[in-house]
Amino acid sequence: SAIVQLRSVTKTYTNGYDALLDVNLEVKQKEFLFITGPSGSGKSTLLKLLYGQELPTQGEVIVDDYNVAALRGDRLSLLRRRIGIVFQDYKLIPQRTVAENVMFVLQAQGYTRKEIHRRLEPTLKLVGLLSKADCFPDQLSGGEQQRVSIARAIVGTPPLLLADEPTGNLDPDNSWQVMQILQKLNAFGATVIVTTHDEQLVRRCNHPVVQVRDGQLYRK
Ligand code: ADP
Ligand code: ADP
């Protein structure tokens, strides 16, 4: 069944620009989907609609059976706990170590100390950063920082993982490493949606692709 549905969604920014114009999209549970398209085509906008950072001007955005636009406050927070988000620029807290950056999410959600520690080690191991747990972000390479941000996104085991140009600042080797981690998480059962303008990366992976162009979505 579908974990994400866009129904006749239009997103018009306040300056009158239509980023998305009457689009439909269905993403099934456990799917791995690429969203491609040129810079400025609306890829980030699409993801922002899914985690409630932007509201649709028209139409419905359904995620995990919630109508995202109708959620406020606590109920939006509850949905966001079920969504892991990875950004191009990592968004790590510089004054906190790798372990602290990852644990912070669970602390904010009221997990017990015991549960936090139970989750931390396997998560860092999965992204290959167990040995860097006590490093600060500025002691890590870009690829490592992005893997910390993936650890932070998945430590609460969300069923939906959104990655907005996760490899945008990385060289090909690090990009491929990040993609392999995202594919592993997908194999473990997460639905993964990745935006990218890296056509080569998309071609290397055998996943469905939706292209955003002129406000429309095209299945490729
Ligand atoms: P992409 O992620 O594909 O680069 P975005 O979704 O960030 O594209 O942006 C799509 C279009 O919407 C761009 O033309 C961008 O300038 C415009 N846009 C994005 N955010 C805003 C905003 N807050 N206000 C006005 N226009 C915006
Ligand atoms: P803002 O201007 O709102 O700070 P940012 O681009 O800095 O925008 O951050 C994007 C939004 O994504 C923030 O509002 C933040 O609350 C939200 N966000 C960041 N990480 C997560 C997450 N793991 N789960 C849900 N929402 C998140």
CSV table of C-alpha atoms and ligand atoms in Angstrom, one decimal:
chain,number,residue,atom,x,y,z
A,1,SER,CA,0.0,0.0,0.0
A,2,ALA,CA,1.0,3.7,-0.4
A,3,ILE,CA,3.0,5.5,2.3
A,4,VAL,CA,3.0,8.7,0.3
A,5,GLN,CA,0.2,10.2,-1.9
A,6,LEU,CA,0.0,13.5,-3.6
A,7,ARG,CA,-3.5,14.2,-4.9
A,8,SER,CA,-3.9,17.0,-7.4
A,9,VAL,CA,-1.2,19.0,-5.6
A,10,THR,CA,-0.3,22.6,-6.6
A,11,LYS,CA,2.3,24.6,-4.8
A,12,THR,CA,2.4,28.2,-5.7
A,13,TYR,CA,4.9,30.3,-3.8
A,14,THR,CA,3.8,33.7,-2.5
A,15,ASN,CA,5.7,35.4,-5.5
A,16,GLY,CA,3.2,33.6,-7.8
A,17,TYR,CA,5.6,30.9,-9.0
A,18,ASP,CA,4.1,27.5,-9.5
A,19,ALA,CA,6.7,25.0,-8.3
A,20,LEU,CA,4.2,22.1,-8.8
A,21,LEU,CA,1.1,22.3,-10.8
A,22,ASP,CA,-1.7,19.8,-10.2
A,23,VAL,CA,0.5,16.8,-9.7
A,24,ASN,CA,-0.2,13.2,-8.5
A,25,LEU,CA,2.3,10.8,-7.0
A,26,GLU,CA,2.0,7.5,-5.2
A,27,VAL,CA,5.0,5.9,-3.4
A,28,LYS,CA,4.5,2.4,-2.1
A,29,GLN,CA,5.8,1.1,1.2
A,30,LYS,CA,9.4,-0.2,0.9
A,31,GLU,CA,9.9,1.5,-2.5
A,32,PHE,CA,13.2,3.3,-3.3
A,33,LEU,CA,12.4,6.3,-5.5
A,34,PHE,CA,14.6,8.9,-7.1
A,35,ILE,CA,13.3,12.4,-7.8
A,36,THR,CA,15.4,14.0,-10.5
A,37,GLY,CA,15.2,17.3,-12.4
A,38,PRO,CA,17.3,20.4,-13.0
A,39,SER,CA,18.1,22.8,-10.2
A,40,GLY,CA,15.1,24.9,-9.3
A,41,SER,CA,12.6,22.4,-10.7
A,42,GLY,CA,10.8,21.7,-7.5
A,43,LYS,CA,12.5,18.6,-6.0
A,44,SER,CA,13.0,20.2,-2.5
A,45,THR,CA,9.5,21.6,-2.6
A,46,LEU,CA,8.1,18.2,-3.1
A,47,LEU,CA,10.0,16.8,-0.1
A,48,LYS,CA,9.1,19.8,2.0
A,49,LEU,CA,5.4,19.1,1.3
A,50,LEU,CA,5.9,15.6,2.7
A,51,TYR,CA,7.4,16.7,6.0
A,52,GLY,CA,5.1,19.7,6.4
A,53,GLN,CA,7.7,22.4,5.9
A,54,GLU,CA,5.6,23.8,3.1
A,55,LEU,CA,1.8,23.6,2.7
A,56,PRO,CA,0.2,22.7,-0.6
A,57,THR,CA,-1.7,25.6,-2.2
A,58,GLN,CA,-4.2,23.1,-3.5
A,59,GLY,CA,-4.7,19.3,-3.2
A,60,GLU,CA,-3.8,16.8,-0.6
A,61,VAL,CA,-0.6,15.4,0.7
A,62,ILE,CA,-1.0,12.1,2.5
A,63,VAL,CA,2.0,10.6,4.4
A,64,ASP,CA,1.6,7.4,6.5
A,65,ASP,CA,-2.2,7.9,6.4
A,66,TYR,CA,-1.9,11.5,7.8
A,67,ASN,CA,-3.2,14.5,5.8
A,68,VAL,CA,0.0,16.5,6.3
A,69,ALA,CA,-1.5,20.0,5.7
A,70,ALA,CA,-4.1,19.4,8.4
A,71,LEU,CA,-1.6,18.6,11.1
A,72,ARG,CA,-0.5,21.2,13.7
A,73,GLY,CA,1.8,21.2,16.7
A,74,ASP,CA,2.0,17.9,18.5
A,75,ARG,CA,0.4,15.9,15.7
A,76,LEU,CA,2.9,17.2,13.1
A,77,SER,CA,5.7,16.4,15.5
A,78,LEU,CA,4.4,12.8,15.8
A,79,LEU,CA,4.4,12.5,12.0
A,80,ARG,CA,7.9,13.9,11.8
A,81,ARG,CA,9.1,11.2,14.2
A,82,ARG,CA,8.1,8.7,11.5
A,83,ILE,CA,10.2,10.6,8.9
A,84,GLY,CA,14.0,10.7,8.7
A,85,ILE,CA,15.4,13.6,6.8
A,86,VAL,CA,18.8,14.0,5.3
A,87,PHE,CA,19.9,17.4,3.9
A,88,GLN,CA,22.6,18.3,1.4
A,89,ASP,CA,24.4,20.4,4.0
A,90,TYR,CA,24.2,17.8,6.9
A,91,LYS,CA,22.9,20.3,9.5
A,92,LEU,CA,25.0,18.9,12.3
A,93,ILE,CA,25.4,20.7,15.6
A,94,PRO,CA,29.1,21.8,15.6
A,95,GLN,CA,29.5,21.9,19.4
A,96,ARG,CA,28.3,18.3,19.8
A,97,THR,CA,30.1,15.0,19.1
A,98,VAL,CA,29.0,12.5,16.5
A,99,ALA,CA,27.3,10.4,19.3
A,100,GLU,CA,25.7,13.5,20.8
A,101,ASN,CA,24.4,14.6,17.4
A,102,VAL,CA,22.8,11.2,16.9
A,103,MET,CA,21.4,10.8,20.4
A,104,PHE,CA,20.0,14.3,20.6
A,105,VAL,CA,17.0,13.3,18.4
A,106,LEU,CA,16.0,10.5,20.8
A,107,GLN,CA,16.6,12.6,23.9
A,108,ALA,CA,14.2,15.3,22.4
A,109,GLN,CA,11.7,12.5,21.9
A,110,GLY,CA,11.9,11.3,25.5
A,111,TYR,CA,13.6,7.9,24.9
A,112,THR,CA,15.1,6.4,28.1
A,113,ARG,CA,18.9,6.6,28.5
A,114,LYS,CA,19.0,2.8,28.2
A,115,GLU,CA,17.1,2.8,24.9
A,116,ILE,CA,19.2,5.6,23.5
A,117,HIS,CA,22.4,3.6,24.2
A,118,ARG,CA,20.9,0.4,22.9
A,119,ARG,CA,20.2,2.2,19.6
A,120,LEU,CA,23.4,4.3,19.2
A,121,GLU,CA,26.0,1.6,18.6
A,122,PRO,CA,24.3,-0.4,15.9
A,123,THR,CA,23.3,2.9,14.1
A,124,LEU,CA,26.9,4.2,14.1
A,125,LYS,CA,28.1,0.8,13.0
A,126,LEU,CA,25.7,0.8,10.1
A,127,VAL,CA,27.1,4.0,8.7
A,128,GLY,CA,30.7,3.0,9.5
A,129,LEU,CA,31.4,5.6,12.2
A,130,LEU,CA,31.7,3.7,15.4
A,131,SER,CA,35.3,4.7,15.8
A,132,LYS,CA,34.4,8.4,15.3
A,133,ALA,CA,31.7,8.5,18.0
A,134,ASP,CA,33.6,11.1,20.1
A,135,CYS,CA,34.7,13.3,17.2
A,136,PHE,CA,33.2,16.7,16.5
A,137,PRO,CA,31.8,17.4,13.0
A,138,ASP,CA,34.7,19.7,12.0
A,139,GLN,CA,37.1,16.7,12.5
A,140,LEU,CA,35.3,14.7,9.9
A,141,SER,CA,35.3,14.7,6.1
A,142,GLY,CA,32.2,15.7,4.2
A,143,GLY,CA,31.3,12.1,3.5
A,144,GLU,CA,31.6,11.2,7.1
A,145,GLN,CA,29.5,14.2,8.2
A,146,GLN,CA,26.8,13.1,5.8
A,147,ARG,CA,26.9,9.6,7.3
A,148,VAL,CA,26.4,11.2,10.7
A,149,SER,CA,23.4,13.0,9.4
A,150,ILE,CA,22.1,9.7,8.0
A,151,ALA,CA,22.6,8.0,11.4
A,152,ARG,CA,20.7,10.9,13.1
A,153,ALA,CA,17.9,10.4,10.6
A,154,ILE,CA,17.5,6.7,11.1
A,155,VAL,CA,18.3,6.2,14.8
A,156,GLY,CA,14.6,6.4,15.6
A,157,THR,CA,13.9,3.7,12.9
A,158,PRO,CA,11.4,5.8,10.9
A,159,PRO,CA,9.5,3.9,8.1
A,160,LEU,CA,10.1,6.8,5.7
A,161,LEU,CA,13.5,8.3,4.8
A,162,LEU,CA,13.7,11.5,2.8
A,163,ALA,CA,17.1,12.6,1.4
A,164,ASP,CA,17.3,16.0,-0.3
A,165,GLU,CA,20.4,16.1,-2.6
A,166,PRO,CA,22.3,14.0,0.0
A,167,THR,CA,25.3,13.7,-2.4
A,168,GLY,CA,25.3,17.2,-3.6
A,169,ASN,CA,28.5,18.2,-1.8
A,170,LEU,CA,30.3,14.9,-2.1
A,171,ASP,CA,32.8,13.4,-4.5
A,172,PRO,CA,31.8,10.3,-6.5
A,173,ASP,CA,33.3,7.8,-4.0
A,174,ASN,CA,31.6,9.3,-1.0
A,175,SER,CA,28.4,9.7,-3.0
A,176,TRP,CA,28.4,6.0,-3.8
A,177,GLN,CA,29.0,5.1,-0.1
A,178,VAL,CA,26.0,7.2,0.9
A,179,MET,CA,23.9,5.6,-1.8
A,180,GLN,CA,24.9,2.2,-0.6
A,181,ILE,CA,23.8,3.0,2.9
A,182,LEU,CA,20.5,4.4,1.7
A,183,GLN,CA,20.0,1.2,-0.3
A,184,LYS,CA,20.8,-1.0,2.7
A,185,LEU,CA,18.2,0.8,4.8
A,186,ASN,CA,15.7,0.3,2.0
A,187,ALA,CA,16.6,-3.4,2.0
A,188,PHE,CA,15.8,-3.4,5.8
A,189,GLY,CA,12.3,-2.2,4.9
A,190,ALA,CA,12.4,1.6,4.9
A,191,THR,CA,10.7,3.6,2.1
A,192,VAL,CA,13.4,5.9,0.7
A,193,ILE,CA,12.9,9.0,-1.5
A,194,VAL,CA,16.1,10.7,-2.7
A,195,THR,CA,16.3,13.9,-4.8
A,196,THR,CA,19.3,14.3,-7.0
A,197,HIS,CA,20.4,16.0,-10.2
A,198,ASP,CA,23.3,13.4,-10.5
A,199,GLU,CA,22.1,11.4,-13.6
A,200,GLN,CA,25.1,9.1,-13.4
A,201,LEU,CA,24.3,8.1,-9.8
A,202,VAL,CA,20.7,7.4,-10.8
A,203,ARG,CA,21.9,5.2,-13.8
A,204,ARG,CA,24.1,3.2,-11.5
A,205,CYS,CA,21.1,2.2,-9.3
A,206,ASN,CA,18.2,0.3,-10.6
A,207,HIS,CA,15.3,2.2,-9.0
A,208,PRO,CA,12.2,4.0,-10.3
A,209,VAL,CA,12.7,7.6,-11.2
A,210,VAL,CA,10.2,10.5,-11.2
A,211,GLN,CA,11.4,13.7,-13.0
A,212,VAL,CA,10.2,17.1,-12.0
A,213,ARG,CA,10.0,19.5,-14.9
A,214,ASP,CA,8.0,22.7,-15.5
A,215,GLY,CA,5.8,21.9,-12.5
A,216,GLN,CA,4.9,18.4,-13.7
A,217,LEU,CA,6.0,14.9,-12.6
A,218,TYR,CA,7.1,12.4,-15.2
A,219,ARG,CA,7.7,8.7,-14.5
A,220,LYS,CA,10.8,7.6,-16.3
B,1,ADP,P1,15.0,22.1,-6.5
B,1,ADP,O1,15.0,21.4,-5.2
B,1,ADP,O2,14.6,21.3,-7.6
B,1,ADP,O3,16.3,22.9,-6.8
B,1,ADP,P2,13.1,23.9,-5.2
B,1,ADP,O4,12.0,23.0,-4.8
B,1,ADP,O5,14.1,24.3,-4.2
B,1,ADP,O6,13.9,23.3,-6.5
B,1,ADP,O7,12.5,25.2,-5.9
B,1,ADP,C1,11.6,25.2,-7.0
B,1,ADP,C2,11.3,26.6,-7.4
B,1,ADP,O8,10.5,27.3,-6.4
B,1,ADP,C3,12.5,27.4,-7.7
B,1,ADP,O9,12.2,28.2,-8.9
B,1,ADP,C4,12.6,28.3,-6.5
B,1,ADP,O10,13.2,29.5,-6.8
B,1,ADP,C5,11.2,28.4,-6.1
B,1,ADP,N1,11.1,28.6,-4.6
B,1,ADP,C6,11.6,27.7,-3.7
B,1,ADP,N2,11.3,28.2,-2.4
B,1,ADP,C7,10.7,29.4,-2.6
B,1,ADP,C8,10.1,30.3,-1.7
B,1,ADP,N3,10.2,30.1,-0.4
B,1,ADP,N4,9.6,31.4,-2.2
B,1,ADP,C9,9.5,31.6,-3.6
B,1,ADP,N5,10.0,30.7,-4.5
B,1,ADP,C10,10.5,29.6,-4.0
B,2,ADP,P1,14.0,26.5,9.0
B,2,ADP,O1,14.1,27.8,8.4
B,2,ADP,O2,12.6,26.1,9.4
B,2,ADP,O3,15.0,26.4,10.2
B,2,ADP,P2,15.8,24.6,7.8
B,2,ADP,O4,16.1,24.5,6.3
B,2,ADP,O5,16.9,25.0,8.7
B,2,ADP,O6,14.5,25.5,7.9
B,2,ADP,O7,15.3,23.2,8.3
B,2,ADP,C1,14.3,22.5,7.6
B,2,ADP,C2,13.2,22.1,8.5
B,2,ADP,O8,13.2,20.7,8.7
B,2,ADP,C3,13.2,22.6,9.9
B,2,ADP,O9,12.0,23.3,10.2
B,2,ADP,C4,13.3,21.5,10.9
B,2,ADP,O10,12.3,21.6,11.9
B,2,ADP,C5,12.9,20.3,10.0
B,2,ADP,N1,13.7,19.1,10.3
B,2,ADP,C6,15.0,19.0,10.4
B,2,ADP,N2,15.3,17.8,10.8
B,2,ADP,C7,14.2,17.1,10.9
B,2,ADP,C8,13.8,15.8,11.2
B,2,ADP,N3,14.8,14.8,11.4
B,2,ADP,N4,12.6,15.4,11.2
B,2,ADP,C9,11.6,16.3,10.9
B,2,ADP,N5,11.9,17.6,10.6
B,2,ADP,C10,13.1,18.0,10.6
